[in-house]
mmCIF file of C-alpha atoms in Angstrom:
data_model
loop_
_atom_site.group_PDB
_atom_site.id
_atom_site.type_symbol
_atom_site.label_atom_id
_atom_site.label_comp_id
_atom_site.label_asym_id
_atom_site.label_seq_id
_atom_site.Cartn_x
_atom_site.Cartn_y
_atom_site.Cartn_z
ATOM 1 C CA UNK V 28 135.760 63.439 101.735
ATOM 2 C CA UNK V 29 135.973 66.832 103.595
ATOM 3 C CA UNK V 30 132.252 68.512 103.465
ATOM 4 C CA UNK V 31 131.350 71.038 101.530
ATOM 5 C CA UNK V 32 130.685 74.147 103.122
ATOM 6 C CA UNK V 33 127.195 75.665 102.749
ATOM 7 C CA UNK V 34 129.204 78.233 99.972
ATOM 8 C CA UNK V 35 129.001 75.391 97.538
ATOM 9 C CA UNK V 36 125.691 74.698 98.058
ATOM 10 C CA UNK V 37 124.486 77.674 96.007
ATOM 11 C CA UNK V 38 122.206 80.370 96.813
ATOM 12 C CA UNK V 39 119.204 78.984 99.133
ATOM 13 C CA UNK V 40 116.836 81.880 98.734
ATOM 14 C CA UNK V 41 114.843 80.944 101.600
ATOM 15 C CA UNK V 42 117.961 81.685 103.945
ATOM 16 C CA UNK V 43 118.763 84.917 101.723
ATOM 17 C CA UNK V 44 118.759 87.249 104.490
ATOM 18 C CA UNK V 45 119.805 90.163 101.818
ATOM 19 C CA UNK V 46 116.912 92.599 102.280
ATOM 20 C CA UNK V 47 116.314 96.380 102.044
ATOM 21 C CA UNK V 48 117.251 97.965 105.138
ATOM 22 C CA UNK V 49 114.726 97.971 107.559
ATOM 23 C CA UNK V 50 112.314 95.096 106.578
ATOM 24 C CA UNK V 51 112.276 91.358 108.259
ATOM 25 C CA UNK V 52 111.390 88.286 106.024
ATOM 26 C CA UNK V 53 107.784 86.777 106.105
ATOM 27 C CA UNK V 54 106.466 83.367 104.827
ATOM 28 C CA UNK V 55 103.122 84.469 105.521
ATOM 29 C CA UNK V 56 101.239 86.986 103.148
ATOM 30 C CA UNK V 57 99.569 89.500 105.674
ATOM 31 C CA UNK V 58 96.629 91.273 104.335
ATOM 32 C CA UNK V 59 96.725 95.337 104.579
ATOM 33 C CA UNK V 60 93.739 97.140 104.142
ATOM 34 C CA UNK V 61 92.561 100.873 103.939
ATOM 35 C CA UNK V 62 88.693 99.784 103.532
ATOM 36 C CA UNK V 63 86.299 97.114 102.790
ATOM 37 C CA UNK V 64 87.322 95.057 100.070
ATOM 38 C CA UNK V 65 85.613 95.883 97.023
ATOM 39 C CA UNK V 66 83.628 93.010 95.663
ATOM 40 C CA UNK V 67 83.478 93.783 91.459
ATOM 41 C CA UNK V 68 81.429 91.765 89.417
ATOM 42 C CA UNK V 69 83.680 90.562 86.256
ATOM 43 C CA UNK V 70 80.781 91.759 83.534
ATOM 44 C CA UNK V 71 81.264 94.947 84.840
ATOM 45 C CA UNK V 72 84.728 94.871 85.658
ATOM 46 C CA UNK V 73 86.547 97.382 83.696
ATOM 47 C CA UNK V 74 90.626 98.404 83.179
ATOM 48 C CA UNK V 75 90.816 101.815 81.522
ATOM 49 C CA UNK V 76 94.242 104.239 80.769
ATOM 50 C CA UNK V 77 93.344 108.260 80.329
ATOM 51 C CA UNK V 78 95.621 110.263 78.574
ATOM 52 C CA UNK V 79 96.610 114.114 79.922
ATOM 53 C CA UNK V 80 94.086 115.012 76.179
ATOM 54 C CA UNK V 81 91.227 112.944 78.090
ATOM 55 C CA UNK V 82 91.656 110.140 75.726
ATOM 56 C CA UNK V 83 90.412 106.922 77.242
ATOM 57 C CA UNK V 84 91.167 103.312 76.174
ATOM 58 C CA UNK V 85 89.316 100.552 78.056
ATOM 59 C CA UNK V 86 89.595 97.014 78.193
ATOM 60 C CA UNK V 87 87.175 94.486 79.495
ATOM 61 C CA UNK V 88 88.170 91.465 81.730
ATOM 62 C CA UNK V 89 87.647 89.428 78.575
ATOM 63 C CA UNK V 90 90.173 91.503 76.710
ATOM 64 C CA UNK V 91 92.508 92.084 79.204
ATOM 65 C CA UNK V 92 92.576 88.092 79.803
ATOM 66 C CA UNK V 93 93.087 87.870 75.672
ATOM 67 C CA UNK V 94 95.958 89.875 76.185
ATOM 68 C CA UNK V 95 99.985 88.311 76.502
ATOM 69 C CA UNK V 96 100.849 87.246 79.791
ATOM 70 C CA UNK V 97 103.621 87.011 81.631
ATOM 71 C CA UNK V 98 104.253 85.311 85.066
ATOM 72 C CA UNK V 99 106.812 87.653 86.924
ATOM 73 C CA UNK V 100 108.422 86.033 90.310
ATOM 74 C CA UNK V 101 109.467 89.178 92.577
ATOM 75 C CA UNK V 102 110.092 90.096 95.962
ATOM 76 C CA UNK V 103 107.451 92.055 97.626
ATOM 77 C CA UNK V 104 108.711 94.824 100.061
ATOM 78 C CA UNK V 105 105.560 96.458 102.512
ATOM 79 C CA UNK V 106 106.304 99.944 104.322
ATOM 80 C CA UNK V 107 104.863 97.926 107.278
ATOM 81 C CA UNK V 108 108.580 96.065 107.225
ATOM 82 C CA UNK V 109 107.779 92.824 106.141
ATOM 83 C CA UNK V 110 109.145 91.707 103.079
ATOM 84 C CA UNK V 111 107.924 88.297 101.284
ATOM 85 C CA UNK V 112 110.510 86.999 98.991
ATOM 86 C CA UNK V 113 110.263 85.090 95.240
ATOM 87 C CA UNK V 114 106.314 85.341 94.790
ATOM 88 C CA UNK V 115 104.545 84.108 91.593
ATOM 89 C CA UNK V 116 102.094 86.041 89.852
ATOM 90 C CA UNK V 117 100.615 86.184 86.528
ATOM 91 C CA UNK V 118 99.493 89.076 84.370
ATOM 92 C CA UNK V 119 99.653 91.748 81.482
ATOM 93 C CA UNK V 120 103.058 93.742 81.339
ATOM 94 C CA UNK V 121 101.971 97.599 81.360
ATOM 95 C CA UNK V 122 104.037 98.160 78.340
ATOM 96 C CA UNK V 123 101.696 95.879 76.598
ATOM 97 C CA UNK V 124 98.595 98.059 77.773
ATOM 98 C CA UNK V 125 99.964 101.829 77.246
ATOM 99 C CA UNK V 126 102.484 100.547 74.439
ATOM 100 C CA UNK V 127 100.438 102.443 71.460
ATOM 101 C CA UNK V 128 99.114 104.891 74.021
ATOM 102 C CA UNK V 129 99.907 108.887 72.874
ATOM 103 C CA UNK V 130 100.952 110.677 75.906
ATOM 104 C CA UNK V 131 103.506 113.193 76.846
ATOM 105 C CA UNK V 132 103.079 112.658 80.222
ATOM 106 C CA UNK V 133 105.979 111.878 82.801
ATOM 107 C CA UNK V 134 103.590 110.874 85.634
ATOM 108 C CA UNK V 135 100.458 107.940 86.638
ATOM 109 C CA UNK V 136 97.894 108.474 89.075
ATOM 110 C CA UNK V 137 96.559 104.793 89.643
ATOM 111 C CA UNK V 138 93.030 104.291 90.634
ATOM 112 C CA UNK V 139 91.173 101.345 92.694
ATOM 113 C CA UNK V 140 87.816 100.167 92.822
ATOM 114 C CA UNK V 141 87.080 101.490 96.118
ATOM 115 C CA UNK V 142 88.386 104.837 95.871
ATOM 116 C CA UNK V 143 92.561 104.149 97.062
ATOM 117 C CA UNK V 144 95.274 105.938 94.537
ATOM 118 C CA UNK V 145 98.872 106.211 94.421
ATOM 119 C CA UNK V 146 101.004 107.882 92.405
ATOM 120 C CA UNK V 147 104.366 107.376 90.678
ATOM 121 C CA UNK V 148 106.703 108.365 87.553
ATOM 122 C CA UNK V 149 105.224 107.185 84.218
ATOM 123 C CA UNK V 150 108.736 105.177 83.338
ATOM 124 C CA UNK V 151 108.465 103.461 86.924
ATOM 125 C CA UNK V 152 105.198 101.739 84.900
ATOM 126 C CA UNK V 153 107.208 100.928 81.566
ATOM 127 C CA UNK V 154 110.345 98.375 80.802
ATOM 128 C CA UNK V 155 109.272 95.285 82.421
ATOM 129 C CA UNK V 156 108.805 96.925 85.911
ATOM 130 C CA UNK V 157 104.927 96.588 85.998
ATOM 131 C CA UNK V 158 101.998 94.288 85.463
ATOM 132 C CA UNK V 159 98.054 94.341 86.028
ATOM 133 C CA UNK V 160 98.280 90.797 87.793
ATOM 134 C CA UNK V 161 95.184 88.408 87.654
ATOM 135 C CA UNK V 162 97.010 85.334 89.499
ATOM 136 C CA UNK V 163 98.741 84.500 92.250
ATOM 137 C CA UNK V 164 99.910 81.186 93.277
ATOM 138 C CA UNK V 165 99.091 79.539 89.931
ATOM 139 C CA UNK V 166 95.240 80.754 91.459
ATOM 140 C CA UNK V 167 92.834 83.603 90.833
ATOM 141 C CA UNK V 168 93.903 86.317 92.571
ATOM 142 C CA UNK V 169 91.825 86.854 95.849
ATOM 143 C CA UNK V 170 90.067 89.731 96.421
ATOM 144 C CA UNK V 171 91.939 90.653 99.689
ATOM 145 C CA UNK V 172 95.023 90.481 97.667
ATOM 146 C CA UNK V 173 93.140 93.047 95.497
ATOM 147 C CA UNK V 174 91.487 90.178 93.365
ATOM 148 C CA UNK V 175 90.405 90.430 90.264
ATOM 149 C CA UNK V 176 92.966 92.311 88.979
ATOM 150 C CA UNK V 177 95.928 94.597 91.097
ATOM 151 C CA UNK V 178 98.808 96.764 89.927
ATOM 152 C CA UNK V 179 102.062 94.702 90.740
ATOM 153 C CA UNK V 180 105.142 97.186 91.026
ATOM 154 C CA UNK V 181 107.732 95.139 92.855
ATOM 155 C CA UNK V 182 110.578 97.654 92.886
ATOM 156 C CA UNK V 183 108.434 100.307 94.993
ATOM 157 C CA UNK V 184 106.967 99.770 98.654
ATOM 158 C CA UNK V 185 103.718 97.037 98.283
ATOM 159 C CA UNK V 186 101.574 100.223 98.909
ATOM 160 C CA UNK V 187 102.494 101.420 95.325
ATOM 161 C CA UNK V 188 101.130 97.948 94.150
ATOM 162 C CA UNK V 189 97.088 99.456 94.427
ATOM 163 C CA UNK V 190 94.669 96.050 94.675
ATOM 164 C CA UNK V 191 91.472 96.165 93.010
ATOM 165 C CA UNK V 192 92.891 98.578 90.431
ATOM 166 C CA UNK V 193 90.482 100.295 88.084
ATOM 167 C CA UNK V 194 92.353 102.367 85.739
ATOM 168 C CA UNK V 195 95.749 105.136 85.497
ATOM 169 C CA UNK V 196 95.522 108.194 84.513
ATOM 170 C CA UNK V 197 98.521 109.848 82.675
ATOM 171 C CA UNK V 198 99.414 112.993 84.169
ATOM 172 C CA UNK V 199 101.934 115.860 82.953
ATOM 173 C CA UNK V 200 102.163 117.075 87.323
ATOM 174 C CA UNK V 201 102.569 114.696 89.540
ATOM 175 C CA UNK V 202 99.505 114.416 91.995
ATOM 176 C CA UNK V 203 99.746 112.536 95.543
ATOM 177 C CA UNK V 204 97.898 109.608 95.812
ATOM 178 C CA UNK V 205 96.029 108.690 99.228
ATOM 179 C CA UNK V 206 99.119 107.623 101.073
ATOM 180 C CA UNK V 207 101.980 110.024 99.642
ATOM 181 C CA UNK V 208 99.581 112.558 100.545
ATOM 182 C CA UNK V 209 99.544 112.071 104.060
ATOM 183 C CA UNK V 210 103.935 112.042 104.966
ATOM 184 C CA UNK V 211 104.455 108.578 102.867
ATOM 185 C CA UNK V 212 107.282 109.070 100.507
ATOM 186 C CA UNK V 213 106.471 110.361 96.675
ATOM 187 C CA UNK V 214 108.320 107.726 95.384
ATOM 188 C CA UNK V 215 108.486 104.540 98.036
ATOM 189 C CA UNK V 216 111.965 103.072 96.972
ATOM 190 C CA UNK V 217 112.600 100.240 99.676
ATOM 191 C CA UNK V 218 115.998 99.844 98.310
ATOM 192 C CA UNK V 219 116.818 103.596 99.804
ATOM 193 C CA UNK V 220 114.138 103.158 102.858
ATOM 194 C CA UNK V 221 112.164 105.908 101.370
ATOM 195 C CA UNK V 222 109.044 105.487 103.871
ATOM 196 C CA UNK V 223 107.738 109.008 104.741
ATOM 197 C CA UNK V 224 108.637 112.552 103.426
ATOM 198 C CA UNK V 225 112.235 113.558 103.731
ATOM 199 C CA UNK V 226 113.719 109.648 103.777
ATOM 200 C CA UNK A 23 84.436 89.388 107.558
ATOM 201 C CA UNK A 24 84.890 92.020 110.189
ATOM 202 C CA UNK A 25 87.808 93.819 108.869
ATOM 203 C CA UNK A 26 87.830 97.312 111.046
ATOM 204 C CA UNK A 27 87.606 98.011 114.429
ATOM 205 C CA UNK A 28 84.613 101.118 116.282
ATOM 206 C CA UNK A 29 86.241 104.250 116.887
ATOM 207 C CA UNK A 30 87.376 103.907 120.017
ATOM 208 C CA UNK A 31 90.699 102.793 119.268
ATOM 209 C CA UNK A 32 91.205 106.320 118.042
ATOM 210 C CA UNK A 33 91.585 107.572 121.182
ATOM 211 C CA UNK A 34 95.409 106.858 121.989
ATOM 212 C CA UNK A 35 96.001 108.685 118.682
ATOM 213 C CA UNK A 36 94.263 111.569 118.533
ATOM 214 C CA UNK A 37 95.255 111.982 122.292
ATOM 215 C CA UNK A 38 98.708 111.872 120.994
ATOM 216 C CA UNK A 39 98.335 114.954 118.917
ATOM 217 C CA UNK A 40 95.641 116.845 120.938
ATOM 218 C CA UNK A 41 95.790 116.325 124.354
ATOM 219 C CA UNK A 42 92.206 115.034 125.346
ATOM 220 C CA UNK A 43 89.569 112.392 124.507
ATOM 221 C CA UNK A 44 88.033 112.737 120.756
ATOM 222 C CA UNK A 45 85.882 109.809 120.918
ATOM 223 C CA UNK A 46 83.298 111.754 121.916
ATOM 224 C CA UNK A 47 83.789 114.587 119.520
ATOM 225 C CA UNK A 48 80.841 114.411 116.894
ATOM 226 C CA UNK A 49 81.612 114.310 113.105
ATOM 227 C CA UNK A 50 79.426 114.678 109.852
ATOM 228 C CA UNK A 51 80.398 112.803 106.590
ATOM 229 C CA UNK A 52 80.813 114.973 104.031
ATOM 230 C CA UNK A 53 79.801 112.167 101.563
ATOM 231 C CA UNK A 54 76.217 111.184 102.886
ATOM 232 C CA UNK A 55 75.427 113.493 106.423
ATOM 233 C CA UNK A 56 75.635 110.814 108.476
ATOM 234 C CA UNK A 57 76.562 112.388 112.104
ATOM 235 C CA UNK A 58 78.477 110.101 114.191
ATOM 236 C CA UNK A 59 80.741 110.104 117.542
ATOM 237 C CA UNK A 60 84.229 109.597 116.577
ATOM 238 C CA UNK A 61 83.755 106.452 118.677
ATOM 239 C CA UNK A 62 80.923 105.241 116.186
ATOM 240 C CA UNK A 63 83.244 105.303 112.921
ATOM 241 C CA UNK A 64 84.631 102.046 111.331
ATOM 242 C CA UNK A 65 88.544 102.542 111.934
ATOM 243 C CA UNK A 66 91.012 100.250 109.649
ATOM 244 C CA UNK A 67 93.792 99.787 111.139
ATOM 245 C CA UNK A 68 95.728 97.025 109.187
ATOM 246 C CA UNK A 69 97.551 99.680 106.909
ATOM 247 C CA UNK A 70 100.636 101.816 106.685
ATOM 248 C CA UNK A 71 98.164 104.364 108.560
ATOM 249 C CA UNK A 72 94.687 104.587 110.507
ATOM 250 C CA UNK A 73 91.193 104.442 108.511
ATOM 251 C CA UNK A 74 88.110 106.196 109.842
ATOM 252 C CA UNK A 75 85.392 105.885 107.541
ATOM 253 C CA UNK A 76 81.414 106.140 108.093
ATOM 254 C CA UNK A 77 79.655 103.913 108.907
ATOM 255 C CA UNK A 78 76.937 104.871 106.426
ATOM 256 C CA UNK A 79 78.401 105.445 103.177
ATOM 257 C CA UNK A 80 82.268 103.649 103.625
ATOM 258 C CA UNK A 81 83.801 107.820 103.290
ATOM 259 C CA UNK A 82 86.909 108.656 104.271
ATOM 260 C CA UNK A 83 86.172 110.812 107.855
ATOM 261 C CA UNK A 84 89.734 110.971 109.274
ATOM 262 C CA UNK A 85 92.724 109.626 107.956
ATOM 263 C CA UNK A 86 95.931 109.584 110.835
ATOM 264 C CA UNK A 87 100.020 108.511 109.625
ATOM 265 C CA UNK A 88 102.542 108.372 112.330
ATOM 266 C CA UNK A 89 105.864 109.021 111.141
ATOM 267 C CA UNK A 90 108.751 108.992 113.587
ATOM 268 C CA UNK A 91 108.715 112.578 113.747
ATOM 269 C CA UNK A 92 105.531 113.832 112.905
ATOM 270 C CA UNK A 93 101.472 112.845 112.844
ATOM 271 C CA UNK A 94 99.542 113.887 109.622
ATOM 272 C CA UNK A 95 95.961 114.358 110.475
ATOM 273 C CA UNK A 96 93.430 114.259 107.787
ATOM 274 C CA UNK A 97 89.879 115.892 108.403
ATOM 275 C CA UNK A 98 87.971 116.081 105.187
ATOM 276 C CA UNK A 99 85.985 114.191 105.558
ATOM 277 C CA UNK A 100 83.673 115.433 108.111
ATOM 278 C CA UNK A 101 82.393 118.667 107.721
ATOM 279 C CA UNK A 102 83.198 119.910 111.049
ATOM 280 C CA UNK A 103 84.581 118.347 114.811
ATOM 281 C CA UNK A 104 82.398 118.856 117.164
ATOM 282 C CA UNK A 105 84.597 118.713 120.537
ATOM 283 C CA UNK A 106 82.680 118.681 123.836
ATOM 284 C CA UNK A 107 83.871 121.497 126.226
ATOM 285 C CA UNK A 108 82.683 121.892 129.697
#
């Protein structure tokens, strides 16, 4: 029998070399850092979403763990130019936590524990695109993975995904966060190499 | 863990973009008063840019991105740069 070339094999995704432009593949997870890693008790732990009106909803790491889950497996894309590819996570779709939120706003200012923010469009957040992720690995998240709880927003740069993440803040004006406002790109698209201002 | 690195490896840097050695240069944090050599503040460098923060409090002195074009320099923290002259 004549052997099968490696196009009938199917799609390996280990060898899938089909990356945004720019980044090279990584098996390791590297561990990027602006400051010391915020240790946050879980009693005092807190998630919270302000409106533009100053209306605050808050949720507890008991409620947010009472909440739907959902286990997303995405590629992760750092400005750095690694990229980490199929990685399993497990948390609370955004669109559950601002789905009966009143806002008009068309822009999120995330927060960390620790001080680090980033900003983004309010629909980057919505439609499936977003999670507050508790679990990595099928394990707790660790904290220098931004353990307990991080903002996982696979189709922007890894920046975008804030660890230790504390709360968002709906906005009607966009406001830079800490690295769009010092020449990283507003919006961080990987797919369009959008690293500093003017990609 | 130790996760940053002293001041010092600001000097390539900031050389970079001014022209002489700031590790010397004196700084006050704007968050607690701390006063500190450049060379004295807790630098982070493991990010998509550099991390200067005191060693006091954990504030932001100096942030530093290097794009391919351009360096953005960010002083607020510190209320003023003291650079030694002479």
């Amino acid at each position: 029998m004549a052997p099968f070339t490696p196009g009938f094999l199917g799609r390996d995704r280990s060898a899938d070399t089909t990356l945004p432009p720019g980044q090279y593949l990584t098996h390791d997870f590297p561990v990027l850092s602006a400051g010391p890693t915020p240790r946050i008790p879980l009693d005092r732990w807190e998630f919270t979403v302000m409106t533009e009106a100053g209306v605050v909803r808050r949720w507890s790491w008991a409620e947010l763990l009472a909440l739907p889950s959902e286990t997303p497996t995405v590629d992760l894309h750092c400005v750095t130019k690694w990229s980490k590819l199929s990685t399993d996570w497990e948390g609370v779709s955004l669109d559950t936590l601002l789905g009966d939120v009143d806002t008009a706003a068309d822009y999120a200012l995330v927060r960390s524990y620790g001080g680090y923010t980033t900003n983004l469009p309010l629909e980057d957040l919505l439609d499936g695109k977003a999670w507050i992720a508790y679990r990595y690995d099928g394990e707790e998240l660790p904290s220098e993975h931004g353990g307990p709880a991080r903002l996982l927003i696979p189709h922007l740069y890894l920046w975008k995904s804030a660890k230790w993440v504390r709360g968002i803040e709906l906005l009607i004006e966009d406001e830079p966060g800490f690295w769009e406002s010092l020449g990283y790109h507003n919006y961080g698209d990987p797919w369009r190499e959008q690293r500093y201002q003017g990609d | 863990m130790t996760d940053y690195l002293d001041g010092n490896v600001l000097a390539g840097p900031l050389r970079e973009v001014f022209g002489v050695d700031l590790t010397t240069a004196g700084t006050r944090c704007v968050g607690c008063g701390q006063a500190a050599h450049v060379a004295e503040l807790r630098v982070f460098t493991d990010a998509p840019g550099i991390v200067a923060r005191c060693s006091g409090c954990d504030n932001v002195i100096m942030r530093l991105v290097r794009t391919p074009d351009a360096a953005w320099l960010d002083l607020r923290g510190t209320t003023a740069l003291r650079v030694p002259l002479g």
